[in-house]
mmCIF file of C-alpha atoms in Angstrom:
data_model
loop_
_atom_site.group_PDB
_atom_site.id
_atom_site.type_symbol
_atom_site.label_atom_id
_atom_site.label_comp_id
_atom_site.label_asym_id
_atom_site.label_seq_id
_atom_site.Cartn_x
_atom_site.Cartn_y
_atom_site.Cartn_z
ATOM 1 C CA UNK O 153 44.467 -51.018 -4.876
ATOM 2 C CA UNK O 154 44.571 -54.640 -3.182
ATOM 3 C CA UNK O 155 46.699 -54.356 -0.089
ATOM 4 C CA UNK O 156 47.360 -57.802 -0.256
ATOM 5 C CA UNK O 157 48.335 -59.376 3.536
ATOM 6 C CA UNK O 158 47.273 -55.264 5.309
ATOM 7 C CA UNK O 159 44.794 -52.648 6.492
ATOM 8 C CA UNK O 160 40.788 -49.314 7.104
ATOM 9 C CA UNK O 161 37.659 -45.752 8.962
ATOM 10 C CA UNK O 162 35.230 -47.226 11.735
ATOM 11 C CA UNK O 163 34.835 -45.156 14.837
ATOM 12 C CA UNK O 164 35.082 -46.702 17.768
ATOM 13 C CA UNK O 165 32.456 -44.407 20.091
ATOM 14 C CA UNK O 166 34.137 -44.058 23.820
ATOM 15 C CA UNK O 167 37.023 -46.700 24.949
ATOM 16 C CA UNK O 168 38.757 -47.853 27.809
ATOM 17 C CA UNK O 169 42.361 -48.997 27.680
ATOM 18 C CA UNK O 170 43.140 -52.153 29.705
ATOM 19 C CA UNK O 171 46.103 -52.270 31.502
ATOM 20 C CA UNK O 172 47.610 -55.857 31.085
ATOM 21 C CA UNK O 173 50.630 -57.950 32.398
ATOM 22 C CA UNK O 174 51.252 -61.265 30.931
ATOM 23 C CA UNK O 175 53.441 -62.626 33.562
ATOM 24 C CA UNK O 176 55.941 -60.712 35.843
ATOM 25 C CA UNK O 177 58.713 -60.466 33.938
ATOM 26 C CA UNK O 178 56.624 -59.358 31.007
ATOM 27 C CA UNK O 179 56.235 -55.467 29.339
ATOM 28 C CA UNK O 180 52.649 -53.970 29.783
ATOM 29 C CA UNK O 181 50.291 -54.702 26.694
ATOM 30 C CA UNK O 182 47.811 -52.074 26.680
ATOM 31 C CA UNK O 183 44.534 -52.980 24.922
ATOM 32 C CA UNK O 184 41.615 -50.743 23.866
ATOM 33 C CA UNK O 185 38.078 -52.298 24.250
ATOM 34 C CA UNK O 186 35.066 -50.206 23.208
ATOM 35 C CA UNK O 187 32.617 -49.894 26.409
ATOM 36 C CA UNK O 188 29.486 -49.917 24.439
ATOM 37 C CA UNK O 189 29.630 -53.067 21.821
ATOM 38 C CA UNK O 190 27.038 -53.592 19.186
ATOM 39 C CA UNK O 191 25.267 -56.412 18.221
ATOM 40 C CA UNK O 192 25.393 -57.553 14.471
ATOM 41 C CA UNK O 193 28.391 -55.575 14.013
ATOM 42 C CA UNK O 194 32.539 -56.121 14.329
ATOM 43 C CA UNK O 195 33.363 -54.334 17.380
ATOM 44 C CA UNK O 196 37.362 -53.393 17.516
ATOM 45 C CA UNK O 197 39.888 -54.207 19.915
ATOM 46 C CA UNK O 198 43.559 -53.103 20.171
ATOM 47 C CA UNK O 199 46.307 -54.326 21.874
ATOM 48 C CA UNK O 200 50.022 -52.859 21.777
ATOM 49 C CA UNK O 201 53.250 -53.525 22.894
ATOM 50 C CA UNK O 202 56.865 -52.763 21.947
ATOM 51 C CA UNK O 203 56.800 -56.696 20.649
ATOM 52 C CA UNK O 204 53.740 -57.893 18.826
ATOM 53 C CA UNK O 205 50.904 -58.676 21.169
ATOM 54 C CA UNK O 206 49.002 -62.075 21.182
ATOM 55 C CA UNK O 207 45.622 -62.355 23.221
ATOM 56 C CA UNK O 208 42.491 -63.271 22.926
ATOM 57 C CA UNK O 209 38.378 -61.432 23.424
ATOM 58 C CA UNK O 210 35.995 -63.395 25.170
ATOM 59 C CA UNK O 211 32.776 -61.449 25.209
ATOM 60 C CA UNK O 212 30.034 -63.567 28.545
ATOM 61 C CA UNK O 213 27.065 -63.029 30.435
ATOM 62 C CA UNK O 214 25.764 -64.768 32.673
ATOM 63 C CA UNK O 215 28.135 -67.614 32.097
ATOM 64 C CA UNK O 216 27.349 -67.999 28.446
ATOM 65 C CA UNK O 217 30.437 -67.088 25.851
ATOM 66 C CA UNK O 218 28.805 -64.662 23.199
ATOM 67 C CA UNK O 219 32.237 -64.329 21.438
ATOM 68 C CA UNK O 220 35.565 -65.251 21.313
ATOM 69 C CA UNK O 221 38.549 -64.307 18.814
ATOM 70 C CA UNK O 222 42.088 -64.315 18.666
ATOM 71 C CA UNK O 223 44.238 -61.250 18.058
ATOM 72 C CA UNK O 224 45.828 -61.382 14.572
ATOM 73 C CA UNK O 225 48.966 -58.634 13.274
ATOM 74 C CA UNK O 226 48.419 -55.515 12.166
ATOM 75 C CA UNK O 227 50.842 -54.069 9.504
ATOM 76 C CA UNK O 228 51.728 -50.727 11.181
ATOM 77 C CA UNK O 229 53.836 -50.078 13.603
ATOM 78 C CA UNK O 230 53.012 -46.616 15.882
ATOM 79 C CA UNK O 231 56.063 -44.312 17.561
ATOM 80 C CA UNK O 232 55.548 -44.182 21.226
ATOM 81 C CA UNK O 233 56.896 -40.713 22.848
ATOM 82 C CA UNK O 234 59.747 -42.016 22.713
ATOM 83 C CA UNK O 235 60.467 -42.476 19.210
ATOM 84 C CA UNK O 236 60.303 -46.260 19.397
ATOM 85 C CA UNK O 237 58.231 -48.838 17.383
ATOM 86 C CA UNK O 238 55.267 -49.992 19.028
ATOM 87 C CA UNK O 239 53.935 -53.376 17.242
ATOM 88 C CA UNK O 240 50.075 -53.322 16.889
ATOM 89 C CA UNK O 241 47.212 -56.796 16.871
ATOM 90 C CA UNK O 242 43.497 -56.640 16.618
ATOM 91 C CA UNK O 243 40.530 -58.401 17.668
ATOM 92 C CA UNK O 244 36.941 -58.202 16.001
ATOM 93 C CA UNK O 245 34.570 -59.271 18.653
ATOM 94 C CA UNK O 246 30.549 -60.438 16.692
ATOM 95 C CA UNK O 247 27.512 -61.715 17.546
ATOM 96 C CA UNK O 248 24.363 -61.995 17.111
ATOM 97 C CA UNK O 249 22.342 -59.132 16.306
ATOM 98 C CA UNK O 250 19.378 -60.345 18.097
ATOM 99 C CA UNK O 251 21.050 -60.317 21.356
ATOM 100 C CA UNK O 252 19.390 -58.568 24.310
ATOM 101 C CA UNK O 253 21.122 -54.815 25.513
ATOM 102 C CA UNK O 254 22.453 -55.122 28.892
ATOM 103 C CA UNK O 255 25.667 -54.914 30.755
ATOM 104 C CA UNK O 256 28.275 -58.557 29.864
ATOM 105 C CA UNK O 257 31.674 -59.020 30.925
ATOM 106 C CA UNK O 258 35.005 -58.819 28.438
ATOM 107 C CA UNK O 259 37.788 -60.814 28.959
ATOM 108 C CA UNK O 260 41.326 -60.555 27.632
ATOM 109 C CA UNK O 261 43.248 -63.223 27.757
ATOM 110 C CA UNK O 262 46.715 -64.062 26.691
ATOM 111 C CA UNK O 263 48.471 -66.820 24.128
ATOM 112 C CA UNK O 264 48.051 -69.579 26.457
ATOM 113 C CA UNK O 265 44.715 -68.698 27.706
ATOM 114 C CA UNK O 266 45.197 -66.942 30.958
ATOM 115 C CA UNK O 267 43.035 -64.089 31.803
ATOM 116 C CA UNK O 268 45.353 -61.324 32.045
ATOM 117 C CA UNK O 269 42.023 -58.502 32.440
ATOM 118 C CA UNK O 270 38.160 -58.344 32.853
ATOM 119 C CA UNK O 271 35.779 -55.177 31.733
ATOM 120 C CA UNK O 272 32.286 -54.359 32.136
ATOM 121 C CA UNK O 273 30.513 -53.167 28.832
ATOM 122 C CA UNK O 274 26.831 -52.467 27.538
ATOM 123 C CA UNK O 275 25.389 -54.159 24.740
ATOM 124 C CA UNK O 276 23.652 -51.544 22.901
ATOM 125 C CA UNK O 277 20.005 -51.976 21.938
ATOM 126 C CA UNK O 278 18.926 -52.281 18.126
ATOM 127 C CA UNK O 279 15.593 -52.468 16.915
ATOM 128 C CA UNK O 280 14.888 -54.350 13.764
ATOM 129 C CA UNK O 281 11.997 -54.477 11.377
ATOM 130 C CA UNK O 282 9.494 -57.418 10.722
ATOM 131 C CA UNK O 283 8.084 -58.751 7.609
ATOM 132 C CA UNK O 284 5.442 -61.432 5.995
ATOM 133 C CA UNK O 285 7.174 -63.371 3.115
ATOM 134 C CA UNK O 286 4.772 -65.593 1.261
ATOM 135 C CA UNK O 287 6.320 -68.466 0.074
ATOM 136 C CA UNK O 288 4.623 -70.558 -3.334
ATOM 137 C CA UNK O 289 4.486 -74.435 -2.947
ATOM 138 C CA UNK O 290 7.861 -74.759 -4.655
ATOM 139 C CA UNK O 291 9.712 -72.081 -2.958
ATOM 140 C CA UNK O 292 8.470 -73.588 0.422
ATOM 141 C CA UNK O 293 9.387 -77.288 -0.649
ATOM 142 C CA UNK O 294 12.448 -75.727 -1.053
ATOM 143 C CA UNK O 295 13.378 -74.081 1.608
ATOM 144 C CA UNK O 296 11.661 -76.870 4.150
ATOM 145 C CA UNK O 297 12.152 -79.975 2.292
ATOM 146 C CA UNK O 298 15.330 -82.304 3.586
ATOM 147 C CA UNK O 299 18.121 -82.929 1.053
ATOM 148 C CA UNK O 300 21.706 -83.999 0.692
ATOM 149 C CA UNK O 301 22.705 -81.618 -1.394
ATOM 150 C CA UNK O 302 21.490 -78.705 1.051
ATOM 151 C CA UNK O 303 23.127 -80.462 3.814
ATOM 152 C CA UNK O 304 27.171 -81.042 1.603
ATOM 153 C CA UNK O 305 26.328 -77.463 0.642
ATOM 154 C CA UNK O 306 25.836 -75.631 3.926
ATOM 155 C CA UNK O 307 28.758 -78.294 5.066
ATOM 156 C CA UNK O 308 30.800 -76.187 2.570
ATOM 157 C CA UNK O 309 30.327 -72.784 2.907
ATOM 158 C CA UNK O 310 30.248 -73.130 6.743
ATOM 159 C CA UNK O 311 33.813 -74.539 6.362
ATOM 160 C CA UNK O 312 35.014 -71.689 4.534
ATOM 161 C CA UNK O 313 32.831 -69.313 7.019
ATOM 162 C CA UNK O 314 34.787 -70.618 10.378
ATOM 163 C CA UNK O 315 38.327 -70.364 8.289
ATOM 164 C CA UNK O 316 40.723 -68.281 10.195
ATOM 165 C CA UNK O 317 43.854 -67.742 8.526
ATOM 166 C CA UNK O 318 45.552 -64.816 10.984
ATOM 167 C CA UNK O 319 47.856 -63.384 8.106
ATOM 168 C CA UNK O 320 45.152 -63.173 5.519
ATOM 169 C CA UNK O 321 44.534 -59.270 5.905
ATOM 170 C CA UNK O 322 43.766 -58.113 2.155
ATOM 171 C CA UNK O 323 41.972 -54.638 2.944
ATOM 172 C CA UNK O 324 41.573 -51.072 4.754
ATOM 173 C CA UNK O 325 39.099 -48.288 4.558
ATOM 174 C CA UNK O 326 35.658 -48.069 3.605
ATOM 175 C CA UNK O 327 33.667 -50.902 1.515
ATOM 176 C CA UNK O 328 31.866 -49.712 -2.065
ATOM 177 C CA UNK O 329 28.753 -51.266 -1.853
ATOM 178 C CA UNK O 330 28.479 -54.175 -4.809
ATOM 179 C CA UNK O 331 26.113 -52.598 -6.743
ATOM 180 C CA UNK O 332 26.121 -48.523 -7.722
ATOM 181 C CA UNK O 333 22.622 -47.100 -7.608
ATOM 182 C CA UNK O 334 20.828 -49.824 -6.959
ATOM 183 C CA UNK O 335 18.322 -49.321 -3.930
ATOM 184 C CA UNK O 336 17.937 -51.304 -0.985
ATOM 185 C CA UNK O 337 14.862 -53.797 -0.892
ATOM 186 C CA UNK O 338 15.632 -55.305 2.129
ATOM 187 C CA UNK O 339 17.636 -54.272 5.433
ATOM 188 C CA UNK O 340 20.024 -56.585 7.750
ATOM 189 C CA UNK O 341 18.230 -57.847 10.744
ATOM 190 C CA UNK O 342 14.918 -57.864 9.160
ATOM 191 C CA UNK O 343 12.847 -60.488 11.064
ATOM 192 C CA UNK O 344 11.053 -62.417 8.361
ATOM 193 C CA UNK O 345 8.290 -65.110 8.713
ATOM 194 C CA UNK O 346 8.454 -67.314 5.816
ATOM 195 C CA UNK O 347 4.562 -68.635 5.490
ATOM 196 C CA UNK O 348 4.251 -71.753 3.793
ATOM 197 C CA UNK O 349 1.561 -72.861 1.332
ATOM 198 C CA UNK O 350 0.423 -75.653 4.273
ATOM 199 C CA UNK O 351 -0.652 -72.903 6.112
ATOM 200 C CA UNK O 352 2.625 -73.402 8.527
ATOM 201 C CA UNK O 353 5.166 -70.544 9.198
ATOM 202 C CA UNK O 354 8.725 -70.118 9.919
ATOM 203 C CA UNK O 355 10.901 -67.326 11.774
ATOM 204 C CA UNK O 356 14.427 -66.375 10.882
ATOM 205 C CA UNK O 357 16.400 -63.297 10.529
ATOM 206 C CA UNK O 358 17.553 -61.428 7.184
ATOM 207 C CA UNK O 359 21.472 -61.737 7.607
ATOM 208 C CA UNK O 360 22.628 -59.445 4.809
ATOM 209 C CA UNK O 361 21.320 -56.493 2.692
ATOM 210 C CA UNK O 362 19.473 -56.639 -1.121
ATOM 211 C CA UNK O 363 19.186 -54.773 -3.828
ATOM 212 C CA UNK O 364 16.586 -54.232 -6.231
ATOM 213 C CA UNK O 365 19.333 -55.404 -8.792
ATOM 214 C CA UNK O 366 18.429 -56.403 -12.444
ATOM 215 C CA UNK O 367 19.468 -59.456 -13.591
ATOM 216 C CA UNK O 368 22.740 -58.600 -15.471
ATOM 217 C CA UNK O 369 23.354 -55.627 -12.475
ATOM 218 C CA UNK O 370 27.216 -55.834 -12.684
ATOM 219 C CA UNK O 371 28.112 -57.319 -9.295
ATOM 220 C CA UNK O 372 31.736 -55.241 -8.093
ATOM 221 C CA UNK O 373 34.299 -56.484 -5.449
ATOM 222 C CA UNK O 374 33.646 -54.042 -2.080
ATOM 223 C CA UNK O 375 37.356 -54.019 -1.164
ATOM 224 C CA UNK O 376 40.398 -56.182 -1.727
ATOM 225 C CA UNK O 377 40.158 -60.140 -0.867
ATOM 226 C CA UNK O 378 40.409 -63.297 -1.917
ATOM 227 C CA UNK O 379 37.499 -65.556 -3.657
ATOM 228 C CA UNK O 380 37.514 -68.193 -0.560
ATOM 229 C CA UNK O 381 34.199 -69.814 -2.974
ATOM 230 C CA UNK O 382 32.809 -69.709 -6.070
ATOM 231 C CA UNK O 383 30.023 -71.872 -6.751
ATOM 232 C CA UNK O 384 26.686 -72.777 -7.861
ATOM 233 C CA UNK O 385 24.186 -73.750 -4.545
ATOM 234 C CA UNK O 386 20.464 -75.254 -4.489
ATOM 235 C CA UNK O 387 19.168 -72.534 -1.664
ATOM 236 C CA UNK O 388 21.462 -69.206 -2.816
ATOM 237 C CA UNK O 389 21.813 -69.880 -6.254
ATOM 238 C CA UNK O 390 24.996 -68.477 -7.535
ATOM 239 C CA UNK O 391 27.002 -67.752 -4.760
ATOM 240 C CA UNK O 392 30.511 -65.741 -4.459
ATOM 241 C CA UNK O 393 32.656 -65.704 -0.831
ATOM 242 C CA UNK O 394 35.032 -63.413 -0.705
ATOM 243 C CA UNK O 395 38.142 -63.705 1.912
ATOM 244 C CA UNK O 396 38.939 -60.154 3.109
ATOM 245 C CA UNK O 397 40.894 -60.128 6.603
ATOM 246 C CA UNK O 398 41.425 -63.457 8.811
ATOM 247 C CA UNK O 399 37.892 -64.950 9.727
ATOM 248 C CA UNK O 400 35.931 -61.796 7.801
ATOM 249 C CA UNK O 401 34.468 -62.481 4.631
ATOM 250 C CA UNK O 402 31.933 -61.003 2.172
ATOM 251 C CA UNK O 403 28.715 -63.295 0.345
ATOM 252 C CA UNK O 404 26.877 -62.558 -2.333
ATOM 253 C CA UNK O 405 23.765 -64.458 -3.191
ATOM 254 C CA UNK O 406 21.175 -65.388 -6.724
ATOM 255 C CA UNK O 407 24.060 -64.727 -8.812
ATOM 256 C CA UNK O 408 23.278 -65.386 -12.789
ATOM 257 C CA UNK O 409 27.440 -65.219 -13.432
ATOM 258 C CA UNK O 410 30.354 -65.658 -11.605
ATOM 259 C CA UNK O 411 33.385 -63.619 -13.073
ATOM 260 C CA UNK O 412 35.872 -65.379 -10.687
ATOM 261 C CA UNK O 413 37.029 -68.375 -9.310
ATOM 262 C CA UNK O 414 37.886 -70.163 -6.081
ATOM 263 C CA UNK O 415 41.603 -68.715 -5.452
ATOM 264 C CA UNK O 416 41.678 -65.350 -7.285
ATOM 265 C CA UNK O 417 42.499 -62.404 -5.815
ATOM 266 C CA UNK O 418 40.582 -59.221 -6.549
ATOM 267 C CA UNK O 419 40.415 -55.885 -6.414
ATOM 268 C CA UNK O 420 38.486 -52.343 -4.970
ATOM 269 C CA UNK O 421 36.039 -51.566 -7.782
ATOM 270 C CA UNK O 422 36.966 -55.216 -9.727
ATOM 271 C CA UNK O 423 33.560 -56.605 -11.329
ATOM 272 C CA UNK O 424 33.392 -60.259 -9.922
ATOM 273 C CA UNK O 425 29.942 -61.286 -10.870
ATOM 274 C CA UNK O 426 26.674 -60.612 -12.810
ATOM 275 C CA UNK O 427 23.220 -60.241 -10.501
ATOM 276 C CA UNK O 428 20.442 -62.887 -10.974
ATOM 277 C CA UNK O 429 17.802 -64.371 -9.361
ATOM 278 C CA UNK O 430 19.130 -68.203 -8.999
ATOM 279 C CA UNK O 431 18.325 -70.283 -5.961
ATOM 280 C CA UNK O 432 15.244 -69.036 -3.454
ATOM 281 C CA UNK O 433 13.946 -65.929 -4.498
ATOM 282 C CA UNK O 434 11.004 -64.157 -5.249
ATOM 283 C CA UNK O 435 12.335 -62.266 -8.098
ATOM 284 C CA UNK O 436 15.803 -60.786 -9.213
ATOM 285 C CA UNK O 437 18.229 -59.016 -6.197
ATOM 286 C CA UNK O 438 21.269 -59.660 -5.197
ATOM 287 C CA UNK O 439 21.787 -60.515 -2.237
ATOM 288 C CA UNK O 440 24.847 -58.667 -0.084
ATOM 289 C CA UNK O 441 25.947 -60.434 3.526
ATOM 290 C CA UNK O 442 29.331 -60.235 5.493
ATOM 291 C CA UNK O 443 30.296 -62.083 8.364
ATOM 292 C CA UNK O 444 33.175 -62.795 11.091
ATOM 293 C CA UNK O 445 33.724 -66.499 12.361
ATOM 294 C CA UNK O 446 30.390 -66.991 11.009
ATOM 295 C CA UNK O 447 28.487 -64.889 12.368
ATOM 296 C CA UNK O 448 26.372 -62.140 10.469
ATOM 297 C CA UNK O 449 26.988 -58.513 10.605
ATOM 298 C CA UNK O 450 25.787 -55.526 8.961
ATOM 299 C CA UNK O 451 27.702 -54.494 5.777
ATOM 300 C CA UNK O 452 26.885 -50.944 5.490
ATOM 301 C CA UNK O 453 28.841 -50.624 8.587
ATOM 302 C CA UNK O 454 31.992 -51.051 6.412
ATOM 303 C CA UNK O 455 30.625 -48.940 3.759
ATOM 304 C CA UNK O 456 29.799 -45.904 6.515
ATOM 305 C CA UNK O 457 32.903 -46.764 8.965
ATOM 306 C CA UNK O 458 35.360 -48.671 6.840
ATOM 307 C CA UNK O 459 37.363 -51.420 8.388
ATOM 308 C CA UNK O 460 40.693 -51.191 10.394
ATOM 309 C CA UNK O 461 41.346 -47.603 10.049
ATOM 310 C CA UNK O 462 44.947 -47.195 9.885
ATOM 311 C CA UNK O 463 44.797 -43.827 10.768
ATOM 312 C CA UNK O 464 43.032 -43.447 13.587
ATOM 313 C CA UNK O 465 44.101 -46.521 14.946
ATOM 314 C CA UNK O 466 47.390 -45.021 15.331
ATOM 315 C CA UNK O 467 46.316 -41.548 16.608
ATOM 316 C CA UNK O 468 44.781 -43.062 19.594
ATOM 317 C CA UNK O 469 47.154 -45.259 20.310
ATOM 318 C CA UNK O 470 49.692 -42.142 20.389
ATOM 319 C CA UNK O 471 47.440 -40.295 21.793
ATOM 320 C CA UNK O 472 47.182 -42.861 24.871
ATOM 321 C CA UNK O 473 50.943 -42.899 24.609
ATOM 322 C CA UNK O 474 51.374 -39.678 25.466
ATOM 323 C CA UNK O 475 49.146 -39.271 28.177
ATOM 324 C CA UNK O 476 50.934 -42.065 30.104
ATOM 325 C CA UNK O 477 54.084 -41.600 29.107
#
């Protein structure tokens, strides 16, 4: 079912609730912030208040902004003790998944940008895998040759990547995965050196998840969205974006069909595309990514821990409710 402009499971691990006060005159928003955040992942953040909440999650160390997002609605009001309606926004707070562990500094910050609260968290420590890819002479002229097509093309998708649009919320609870029993033939956050048929060599990261997918695997929509692009790309071959809550979208890579087009709305379940092996690849996959404001985070996240759990979202924020109240 496509909850079309709504919310999803994702535990949250241990949180802290932020007391904050807009201005004097103002009600208390309290805010939950998770005290351990992960890297390559969307870490939550709650605010409440008996009117909606606006604020913003800068994420720092050091000086140097790892993340920032704006709060956006979320379509559920929670009873406090009291019996009264308690409006609800969220945050996701990303980035990069190759980010060092340590302690960084979160700061909320309200609709015009003043800090309103500061917390101390830990950035958890991930290990990824390494690989060798060989590349042949036309895969590497590919991938390291200048062109003006690759440049209008990652112009493109990069535009629709950075597109925040705060009542676009199509989905809640878990993601399928795209493909049903297909296995995995390459992880998220797999560092990869790409070695070139000049004897040269390139690093980069893997920022999604494969499959060992046929071409023809049927290709199925993960949870409700929007097709934010549907094209056909020099690097990624066919290529599917798919909108599904402001600034969070899901990619799909090497298509050999697209079932949908720019625009369309779809469906848990809904086939939207036909795998391949199009674009840079050394054979047939598909390729799986999602990523907030750009940034890449692990999908099987949202298949394990689901996305804006509407149920627990309330429970704690009840639960916190009662304690104070």
């Amino acid at each position: 079912m496509t909850l079309g402009p709504v919310p999803g499971p994702r535990p949250l691990g241990l949180l802290v609730v932020l007391l904050l006060l807009s201005s004097p005159l103002s009600a208390v928003i309290r805010t939950f912030v998770p005290v351990s955040l992960k890297p390559g992942a969307l870490n939550e953040v709650y605010g409440w208040d008996s009117a909606l909440p606006s604020f913003q999650v800068e994420l720092s160390r050091s000086g140097k902004v790892l993340a920032s997002a704006k709060s956006f609605a979320w379509p559920h009001d929670v009873l406090s003790p009291a019996g009264l309606p308690l409006r609800v926004a969220a945050a996701f707070v990303a980035f990069d998944v190759l980010t060092k562990p340590g302690t960084a500094l979160v700061r909320i910050l309200d609709a015009k940008g003043r800090e309103t609260s500061r917390q101390s968290v830990e950035i958890a420590a991930r290990r990824l895998p390494e690989e060798k890819i060989p590349l042949t002479k036309s895969m590497s002229e590919l991938r390291s040759v200048p062109d003006p097509r690759k440049d209008r093309e990652a112009q493109q998708i990069w535009g629709v990547y950075l597109t925040i649009v705060p009542g676009n919320l199509w989905t809640s609870g878990r993601f399928l995965l795209p493909v049903r029993e297909i296995p995995f033939s390459a992880a998220f956050g797999d560092v990869r050196t790409y070695e070139y048929t000049d004897g040269t060599s390139a690093s980069d990261y893997h920022r999604g998840t494969d499959f060992a997918a046929p071409v023809g695997t049927p290709v199925q929509a993960p949870a409700g969205g929007k097709v934010a692009l549907s094209a056909d790309r020099m690097l990624t071959g066919g290529t599917l974006v798919v909108e599904h809550a402001p600034g969070l979208y899901s990619v799909y890579f090497h298509l050999s069909q697209r079932l949908v087009k720019t625009g369309d709305q779809v469906t848990p379940g809904q086939r939207i595309a036909l795998s391949g092996k199009t674009g840079l690849v050394t054979g047939p996959h598909l390729h799986w990514e999602v990523r907030y404001n750009g940034i890449p985070v692990d999908a099987l996240d949202l298949v394990n821990d689901g996305l804006l759990d509407t149920d627990r979202i309330a429970g704690l924020i009840s639960s916190i409710e009662r304690k104070r109240g």
